[in-house]
């Protein structure tokens, strides 16, 4: 075994995704993980790039999959209102945490399912007056597409 430094690893990553137009898939990750395990004497989990790739892979695997609200709720982050909590500026319509906008599947009283956007505030679904149907599933928005070089010269 030989020590693989981070610069070599990034070169390997670039080479691995060259034929896939820079798109990094789960297969690429598994191949690189195998290469790392066979070429390094340090724990690959300690390399910052590996941590970033694991996070990216987790988001990649989660995107495009509906998650039942019975299994999990969306991850929340601090809201912009958090700084006002405990002050005179705090209002009961404010919230400490939010998931931000996500896709949800709602089921109406007739059993019809539709896709809408919603969010959570302090662990509860934000329900608007527009719909009061049951939220059954959710998923994060997918990553936006990469810039298409074929469209760069398009003039309208």
Coordinates of N, CA, C and O in Angstrom, one line a residue:
X1 N 0.8 -1.2 0.0 CA 0.0 0.0 0.0 C 0.9 1.2 0.0 O 1.9 1.2 0.6
X2 N 0.4 2.3 -0.6 CA 1.1 3.6 -0.6 C 0.1 4.6 -0.2 O -1.1 4.5 -0.3
X3 N 0.7 5.7 0.3 CA -0.1 6.8 0.8 C -0.7 7.6 -0.4 O 0.1 8.0 -1.3
X4 N -1.9 7.9 -0.4 CA -2.6 8.6 -1.4 C -2.9 10.0 -0.9 O -3.7 10.1 0.1
X5 N -2.3 11.1 -1.4 CA -2.6 12.4 -0.8 C -3.9 13.0 -1.5 O -4.4 12.5 -2.5
X6 N -4.3 14.1 -0.9 CA -5.6 14.6 -1.4 C -5.5 15.1 -2.8 O -6.5 15.0 -3.6
X7 N -4.4 15.7 -3.2 CA -4.2 16.1 -4.6 C -4.3 15.0 -5.6 O -5.0 15.1 -6.6
X8 N -3.7 13.8 -5.3 CA -3.8 12.7 -6.1 C -5.3 12.2 -6.2 O -5.7 11.8 -7.2
X9 N -5.9 12.3 -5.0 CA -7.3 11.8 -5.0 C -8.2 12.7 -5.9 O -9.1 12.2 -6.6
X10 N -8.0 14.0 -5.8 CA -8.8 14.9 -6.7 C -8.5 14.6 -8.1 O -9.4 14.6 -9.0
X11 N -7.2 14.4 -8.5 CA -6.9 14.0 -9.9 C -7.6 12.7 -10.3 O -8.1 12.6 -11.4
X12 N -7.6 11.8 -9.4 CA -8.3 10.5 -9.6 C -9.8 10.7 -9.8 O -10.4 10.2 -10.7
X13 N -10.4 11.6 -9.0 CA -11.8 11.9 -9.1 C -12.1 12.6 -10.5 O -13.1 12.2 -11.1
X14 N -11.3 13.5 -10.9 CA -11.5 14.2 -12.2 C -11.4 13.2 -13.3 O -12.1 13.2 -14.3
X15 N -10.4 12.3 -13.2 CA -10.2 11.2 -14.2 C -11.4 10.3 -14.3 O -11.9 9.9 -15.3
X16 N -11.9 9.9 -13.1 CA -13.1 9.0 -13.0 C -14.3 9.6 -13.6 O -15.1 8.8 -14.2
X17 N -14.6 10.9 -13.5 CA -15.8 11.4 -14.0 C -15.7 12.1 -15.4 O -16.6 12.6 -15.9
X18 N -14.5 12.0 -16.0 CA -14.2 12.6 -17.3 C -15.2 12.1 -18.3 O -15.7 12.9 -19.1
X19 N -15.4 10.8 -18.4 CA -16.2 10.2 -19.5 C -17.7 10.4 -19.2 O -18.5 10.2 -20.1
X20 N -18.1 10.8 -18.0 CA -19.5 11.0 -17.6 C -19.8 12.5 -17.6 O -20.7 12.9 -16.9
X21 N -19.1 13.3 -18.3 CA -19.4 14.7 -18.4 C -19.3 15.4 -17.0 O -20.1 16.3 -16.7
X22 N -18.5 14.9 -16.1 CA -18.3 15.5 -14.8 C -19.4 15.1 -13.8 O -19.5 15.6 -12.7
X23 N -20.3 14.2 -14.2 CA -21.4 13.8 -13.3 C -20.9 12.6 -12.4 O -20.4 11.6 -12.9
X24 N -21.0 12.8 -11.2 CA -20.5 11.8 -10.2 C -21.6 11.0 -9.7 O -22.6 11.5 -9.2
X25 N -21.6 9.7 -9.9 CA -22.7 8.8 -9.6 C -22.2 7.9 -8.4 O -21.1 7.8 -8.0
X26 N -23.2 7.1 -7.9 CA -22.9 6.1 -6.9 C -21.9 5.1 -7.3 O -21.0 4.7 -6.5
X27 N -21.9 4.7 -8.6 CA -20.9 3.7 -9.1 C -19.5 4.3 -9.0 O -18.5 3.7 -8.6
X28 N -19.4 5.6 -9.4 CA -18.1 6.3 -9.3 C -17.6 6.3 -7.8 O -16.4 6.0 -7.6
X29 N -18.5 6.6 -6.9 CA -18.1 6.7 -5.5 C -17.6 5.3 -5.0 O -16.6 5.2 -4.4
X30 N -18.3 4.3 -5.3 CA -17.9 2.9 -4.9 C -16.6 2.5 -5.5 O -15.7 1.9 -4.8
X31 N -16.4 2.9 -6.7 CA -15.1 2.6 -7.4 C -13.9 3.3 -6.7 O -12.9 2.7 -6.3
X32 N -14.1 4.6 -6.4 CA -13.1 5.4 -5.8 C -12.9 4.9 -4.3 O -11.8 5.0 -3.9
X33 N -13.9 4.5 -3.7 CA -13.8 4.0 -2.3 C -12.9 2.8 -2.3 O -12.0 2.7 -1.5
X34 N -13.1 1.9 -3.3 CA -12.3 0.7 -3.4 C -10.8 1.1 -3.7 O -9.9 0.6 -3.1
X35 N -10.6 2.1 -4.6 CA -9.2 2.5 -4.9 C -8.6 3.1 -3.6 O -7.4 2.8 -3.3
X36 N -9.3 3.9 -2.9 CA -8.7 4.5 -1.7 C -8.4 3.4 -0.7 O -7.3 3.4 -0.1
X37 N -9.3 2.5 -0.4 CA -9.0 1.4 0.6 C -7.8 0.6 0.2 O -7.1 0.0 1.1
X38 N -7.5 0.5 -1.1 CA -6.3 -0.3 -1.5 C -5.0 0.5 -1.7 O -4.0 -0.1 -2.0
X39 N -5.1 1.8 -1.6 CA -3.9 2.6 -1.8 C -3.4 3.5 -0.6 O -2.4 4.1 -0.7
X40 N -4.2 3.5 0.4 CA -3.9 4.5 1.5 C -3.7 3.8 2.8 O -4.3 2.7 3.1
X41 N -2.8 4.3 3.6 CA -2.6 3.8 5.0 C -3.3 4.6 6.0 O -3.3 4.4 7.2
X42 N -4.0 5.7 5.6 CA -4.7 6.6 6.5 C -6.2 6.3 6.3 O -6.6 5.7 5.3
X43 N -7.0 6.6 7.3 CA -8.4 6.4 7.2 C -9.0 7.4 6.2 O -9.0 8.6 6.4
X44 N -9.6 6.9 5.1 CA -10.1 7.7 4.1 C -11.2 8.6 4.6 O -11.5 9.7 4.0
X45 N -11.9 8.2 5.6 CA -13.0 9.1 6.2 C -12.5 10.4 6.7 O -13.2 11.3 6.9
X46 N -11.2 10.4 7.0 CA -10.6 11.7 7.6 C -10.2 12.7 6.5 O -10.0 13.8 6.8
X47 N -10.2 12.3 5.2 CA -10.0 13.2 4.1 C -11.2 14.1 3.9 O -12.3 13.6 3.8
X48 N -11.0 15.4 3.9 CA -12.2 16.3 3.8 C -13.0 16.0 2.5 O -14.2 16.1 2.4
X49 N -12.2 15.7 1.4 CA -12.9 15.4 0.1 C -13.8 14.2 0.2 O -14.9 14.2 -0.4
X50 N -13.4 13.2 1.0 CA -14.2 12.0 1.2 C -15.5 12.4 1.9 O -16.6 11.9 1.6
X51 N -15.4 13.2 3.0 CA -16.6 13.6 3.7 C -17.5 14.4 2.8 O -18.7 14.1 2.8
X52 N -17.0 15.2 2.0 CA -17.8 16.0 1.0 C -18.5 15.1 0.0 O -19.7 15.2 -0.3
X53 N -17.8 14.1 -0.5 CA -18.4 13.1 -1.4 C -19.4 12.3 -0.8 O -20.5 12.0 -1.4
X54 N -19.2 11.9 0.5 CA -20.3 11.1 1.2 C -21.5 11.9 1.4 O -22.6 11.4 1.2
X55 N -21.4 13.2 1.7 CA -22.6 14.0 1.8 C -23.3 14.2 0.5 O -24.5 14.2 0.4
X56 N -22.5 14.4 -0.6 CA -23.1 14.6 -1.9 C -23.8 13.3 -2.3 O -24.9 13.3 -2.9
X57 N -23.2 12.1 -2.0 CA -23.8 10.9 -2.4 C -25.1 10.7 -1.6 O -26.1 10.2 -2.2
X58 N -25.1 11.0 -0.3 CA -26.3 10.9 0.4 C -27.5 11.8 -0.2 O -28.6 11.3 -0.3
X59 N -27.1 13.0 -0.6 CA -28.1 13.9 -1.2 C -28.6 13.3 -2.5 O -29.7 13.3 -2.9
X60 N -27.6 12.7 -3.3 CA -27.9 12.1 -4.6 C -28.9 11.0 -4.4 O -29.8 10.8 -5.2
X61 N -28.6 10.1 -3.4 CA -29.4 8.9 -3.2 C -30.8 9.3 -2.7 O -31.8 8.7 -3.0
X62 N -30.9 10.4 -2.0 CA -32.2 10.8 -1.4 C -33.0 11.6 -2.4 O -34.2 11.5 -2.4
X63 N -32.4 12.3 -3.3 CA -33.1 13.1 -4.3 C -33.9 12.1 -5.3 O -33.4 11.1 -5.6
X64 N -35.1 12.5 -5.6 CA -35.9 11.7 -6.5 C -36.6 10.5 -5.8 O -37.2 9.7 -6.5
X65 N -36.5 10.5 -4.5 CA -37.2 9.4 -3.8 C -38.2 10.0 -2.8 O -37.8 10.9 -2.0
X66 N -39.5 9.6 -2.8 CA -40.5 10.1 -1.9 C -40.2 9.5 -0.5 O -40.0 8.3 -0.4
X67 N -40.3 10.2 0.5 CA -40.2 9.8 1.9 C -41.5 9.9 2.6 O -42.1 11.0 2.6
X68 N -42.0 8.8 3.2 CA -43.2 8.9 3.9 C -43.1 9.7 5.2 O -42.0 9.6 5.9
X69 N -44.1 10.5 5.5 CA -44.0 11.3 6.7 C -44.0 10.4 7.9 O -43.7 10.9 9.0
X70 N -44.4 9.2 7.8 CA -44.4 8.2 8.9 C -43.0 7.8 9.2 O -42.7 7.4 10.3
X71 N -42.1 7.9 8.2 CA -40.7 7.4 8.4 C -39.8 8.6 8.8 O -38.9 8.3 9.6
X72 N -40.0 9.8 8.3 CA -39.1 10.9 8.6 C -39.7 12.2 8.2 O -40.5 12.3 7.3
X73 N -39.2 13.2 8.9 CA -39.6 14.6 8.6 C -38.4 15.3 7.9 O -37.2 14.8 8.2
X74 N -38.6 16.3 7.2 CA -37.4 17.0 6.6 C -36.5 17.6 7.6 O -36.9 18.0 8.7
X75 N -35.2 17.7 7.3 CA -34.2 18.3 8.2 C -34.5 19.8 8.2 O -34.8 20.4 7.2
X76 N -34.4 20.3 9.4 CA -34.7 21.8 9.5 C -33.4 22.5 9.9 O -32.4 21.9 10.4
X77 N -33.4 23.8 9.6 CA -32.2 24.7 9.9 C -32.8 25.9 10.6 O -34.0 26.1 10.6
X78 N -31.9 26.7 11.2 CA -32.4 27.9 11.9 C -33.1 28.9 11.0 O -32.7 29.1 9.8
X79 N -34.2 29.4 11.4 CA -34.9 30.4 10.6 C -34.3 31.8 10.8 O -33.6 32.0 11.8
X80 N -34.7 32.7 9.9 CA -34.2 34.1 10.1 C -34.8 34.7 11.3 O -34.3 35.8 11.8
X81 N -35.9 34.1 11.9 CA -36.5 34.7 13.0 C -35.9 34.3 14.4 O -36.2 34.9 15.4
X82 N -35.0 33.3 14.4 CA -34.4 32.8 15.6 C -33.8 33.9 16.5 O -33.9 33.8 17.7
X83 N -33.2 34.8 15.8 CA -32.5 35.9 16.6 C -33.4 36.7 17.4 O -33.0 37.4 18.4
X84 N -34.7 36.7 17.1 CA -35.7 37.5 17.8 C -36.3 36.8 19.0 O -37.0 37.4 19.8
X85 N -36.1 35.5 19.1 CA -36.7 34.7 20.2 C -36.2 35.2 21.5 O -35.1 35.5 21.8
X86 N -37.2 35.4 22.4 CA -36.9 35.9 23.8 C -36.8 37.4 23.9 O -36.4 37.9 24.9
X87 N -37.1 38.1 22.8 CA -37.0 39.5 22.8 C -38.4 40.1 22.6 O -39.4 39.4 22.3
X88 N -38.6 41.4 22.7 CA -39.9 42.0 22.5 C -40.3 42.0 21.0 O -41.5 42.2 20.7
X89 N -39.3 41.7 20.1 CA -39.7 41.6 18.7 C -40.3 40.3 18.3 O -40.8 40.1 17.2
X90 N -40.2 39.3 19.2 CA -40.7 38.0 18.9 C -42.2 38.0 18.8 O -42.9 38.7 19.5
X91 N -42.7 37.3 17.8 CA -44.2 37.3 17.5 C -44.6 35.8 17.4 O -43.8 35.0 16.9
X92 N -45.8 35.5 17.8 CA -46.3 34.1 17.7 C -46.3 33.5 16.3 O -46.4 32.3 16.2
X93 N -46.3 34.3 15.3 CA -46.3 33.8 13.9 C -44.9 33.5 13.4 O -44.7 33.0 12.3
X94 N -43.8 33.8 14.3 CA -42.5 33.4 13.9 C -42.1 32.0 14.3 O -42.9 31.4 15.1
X95 N -41.0 31.5 13.8 CA -40.6 30.1 14.1 C -39.1 30.1 14.2 O -38.4 30.9 13.6
X96 N -38.6 29.1 15.1 CA -37.2 29.0 15.3 C -36.5 28.2 14.2 O -35.4 28.5 13.8
X97 N -37.1 27.2 13.7 CA -36.5 26.3 12.6 C -37.5 26.1 11.5 O -38.7 26.2 11.6
X98 N -36.9 25.9 10.3 CA -37.7 25.6 9.1 C -36.9 24.7 8.2 O -35.7 24.6 8.2
X99 N -37.7 23.9 7.4 CA -37.1 23.0 6.4 C -36.8 23.8 5.1 O -36.0 23.3 4.3
X100 N -37.4 24.9 4.9 CA -37.4 25.5 3.5 C -38.3 24.8 2.6 O -38.9 23.8 3.0
X101 N -38.5 25.3 1.4 CA -39.5 24.7 0.5 C -39.0 23.3 0.1 O -37.9 23.1 -0.3
X102 N -40.0 22.4 0.1 CA -39.8 21.0 -0.4 C -41.0 20.6 -1.2 O -42.0 21.2 -1.1
X103 N -40.9 19.5 -1.9 CA -42.0 18.9 -2.6 C -42.8 18.0 -1.6 O -42.2 17.2 -0.9
X104 N -44.1 18.1 -1.7 CA -44.9 17.2 -0.9 C -46.0 16.6 -1.7 O -46.5 17.2 -2.7
X105 N -46.5 15.4 -1.3 CA -47.6 14.8 -1.9 C -48.7 14.9 -0.9 O -48.6 14.6 0.3
X106 N -49.9 15.5 -1.4 CA -51.0 15.7 -0.5 C -52.2 14.8 -1.0 O -52.3 14.6 -2.2
X107 N -53.0 14.3 -0.1 CA -54.1 13.5 -0.4 C -55.4 14.2 0.0 O -55.5 14.6 1.2
X108 N -56.3 14.5 -0.9 CA -57.5 15.2 -0.5 C -58.5 14.3 0.0 O -58.3 13.1 0.2
X109 N -59.7 14.8 0.4 CA -60.7 14.0 1.0 C -61.3 12.9 0.1 O -61.8 11.9 0.6
X110 N -61.1 13.1 -1.2 CA -61.6 12.1 -2.2 C -60.5 11.0 -2.5 O -60.7 10.1 -3.3
X111 N -59.3 11.1 -1.9 CA -58.2 10.2 -2.1 C -57.3 10.6 -3.2 O -56.4 9.9 -3.5
X112 N -57.6 11.7 -3.9 CA -56.7 12.1 -5.0 C -55.4 12.7 -4.5 O -55.4 13.4 -3.5
X113 N -54.3 12.3 -5.1 CA -53.0 12.7 -4.7 C -52.5 13.8 -5.7 O -52.5 13.6 -6.9
X114 N -51.9 14.8 -5.1 CA -51.3 15.9 -5.9 C -50.0 16.3 -5.3 O -49.8 16.1 -4.1
X115 N -49.1 16.8 -6.2 CA -47.8 17.3 -5.7 C -47.8 18.8 -5.6 O -48.3 19.5 -6.5
X116 N -47.4 19.3 -4.4 CA -47.3 20.7 -4.1 C -46.0 21.0 -3.4 O -45.2 20.1 -3.2
X117 N -45.8 22.3 -3.1 CA -44.6 22.6 -2.3 C -45.1 23.0 -0.9 O -46.3 23.5 -0.7
X118 N -44.3 22.8 0.1 CA -44.6 23.1 1.5 C -43.3 23.2 2.2 O -42.3 23.1 1.7
X119 N -43.4 23.4 3.5 CA -42.2 23.5 4.4 C -42.7 23.1 5.8 O -43.9 23.0 6.1
X120 N -41.7 22.9 6.7 CA -42.0 22.7 8.1 C -41.5 23.8 8.9 O -40.5 24.5 8.5
X121 N -42.2 24.1 10.0 CA -41.8 25.2 10.9 C -41.8 24.6 12.3 O -42.9 24.1 12.7
X122 N -40.7 24.5 12.9 CA -40.6 23.9 14.3 C -41.2 22.5 14.3 O -41.9 22.2 15.3
X123 N -40.9 21.7 13.3 CA -41.3 20.3 13.3 C -42.7 20.0 12.8 O -43.1 18.9 12.8
X124 N -43.4 21.1 12.5 CA -44.8 20.9 12.0 C -45.0 21.4 10.6 O -44.3 22.3 10.2
X125 N -45.9 20.7 9.9 CA -46.1 21.2 8.5 C -46.7 22.5 8.4 O -47.6 22.8 9.2
X126 N -46.3 23.4 7.5 CA -46.9 24.7 7.3 C -48.1 24.4 6.4 O -47.9 24.1 5.2
X127 N -49.3 24.6 6.9 CA -50.5 24.4 6.1 C -51.1 25.7 5.8 O -51.3 26.6 6.7
X128 N -51.3 26.0 4.5 CA -51.9 27.2 4.1 C -53.4 27.1 3.9 O -53.9 26.0 4.0
X129 N -54.1 28.2 3.8 CA -55.5 28.2 3.6 C -55.9 27.6 2.3 O -57.0 27.2 2.1
X130 N -54.9 27.5 1.3 CA -55.3 27.0 0.0 C -55.6 25.5 0.1 O -56.5 25.1 -0.6
X131 N -54.9 24.8 0.9 CA -55.2 23.4 1.0 C -55.0 22.9 2.4 O -54.2 23.3 3.1
X132 N -56.0 22.1 2.9 CA -55.9 21.5 4.2 C -55.9 20.0 4.1 O -56.4 19.3 5.0
X133 N -55.3 19.5 3.0 CA -55.3 18.1 2.8 C -54.2 17.4 3.6 O -53.3 18.1 4.2
X134 N -54.2 16.1 3.7 CA -53.1 15.3 4.4 C -51.9 15.2 3.6 O -51.9 14.8 2.4
X135 N -50.7 15.6 4.2 CA -49.4 15.4 3.6 C -49.0 14.0 3.9 O -48.9 13.6 5.0
X136 N -48.7 13.2 2.8 CA -48.4 11.8 3.0 C -46.9 11.5 2.8 O -46.3 10.7 3.4
X137 N -46.3 12.3 1.8 CA -44.9 12.0 1.5 C -44.2 13.4 1.2 O -44.9 14.4 0.9
X138 N -42.9 13.4 1.2 CA -42.1 14.6 0.8 C -40.8 14.2 0.2 O -40.3 13.0 0.4
X139 N -40.1 15.1 -0.5 CA -38.8 14.9 -0.9 C -38.2 16.3 -1.2 O -38.9 17.2 -1.5
X140 N -36.8 16.4 -1.1 CA -36.2 17.6 -1.4 C -36.2 17.9 -2.9 O -36.4 17.0 -3.7
X141 N -36.1 19.1 -3.3 CA -36.0 19.5 -4.7 C -34.7 18.9 -5.2 O -33.7 18.8 -4.6
X142 N -34.7 18.4 -6.5 CA -33.5 17.9 -7.1 C -32.5 19.1 -7.4 O -33.0 20.2 -7.4
X143 N -31.3 18.7 -7.5 CA -30.3 19.7 -7.9 C -30.6 20.3 -9.3 O -31.1 19.6 -10.1
X144 N -30.4 21.6 -9.5 CA -30.7 22.1 -10.8 C -29.7 21.5 -11.8 O -28.6 21.1 -11.5
X145 N -30.0 21.5 -13.1 CA -29.1 21.0 -14.1 C -27.9 21.8 -14.3 O -28.0 23.0 -14.0
X146 N -26.8 21.2 -14.8 CA -25.6 22.0 -15.1 C -25.9 22.8 -16.3 O -26.8 22.6 -17.1
X147 N -25.1 23.9 -16.4 CA -25.3 24.8 -17.6 C -25.0 24.0 -18.9 O -24.0 23.3 -19.0
X148 N -25.9 24.1 -19.8 CA -25.8 23.4 -21.1 C -25.0 24.3 -22.1 O -25.5 25.3 -22.5
X149 N -23.8 23.8 -22.4 CA -23.0 24.6 -23.3 C -23.6 24.8 -24.7 O -23.3 25.7 -25.4
X150 N -24.5 23.9 -25.1 CA -25.1 24.0 -26.4 C -26.1 25.2 -26.5 O -26.3 25.7 -27.5
X151 N -26.5 25.7 -25.3 CA -27.5 26.8 -25.3 C -26.8 28.1 -25.1 O -27.4 29.2 -25.1
X152 N -25.5 28.2 -24.9 CA -24.8 29.4 -24.6 C -24.9 30.4 -25.7 O -24.9 31.6 -25.5
X153 N -24.9 30.0 -27.0 CA -24.9 30.9 -28.1 C -26.3 31.2 -28.6 O -26.5 31.9 -29.6
X154 N -27.3 30.6 -27.9 CA -28.7 30.8 -28.4 C -29.1 32.3 -28.1 O -28.9 32.8 -27.0
X155 N -29.5 33.0 -29.2 CA -29.9 34.3 -29.1 C -31.4 34.4 -29.5 O -31.8 33.9 -30.5
X156 N -32.2 35.0 -28.6 CA -33.6 35.1 -28.9 C -34.0 36.5 -29.1 O -33.6 37.5 -28.5

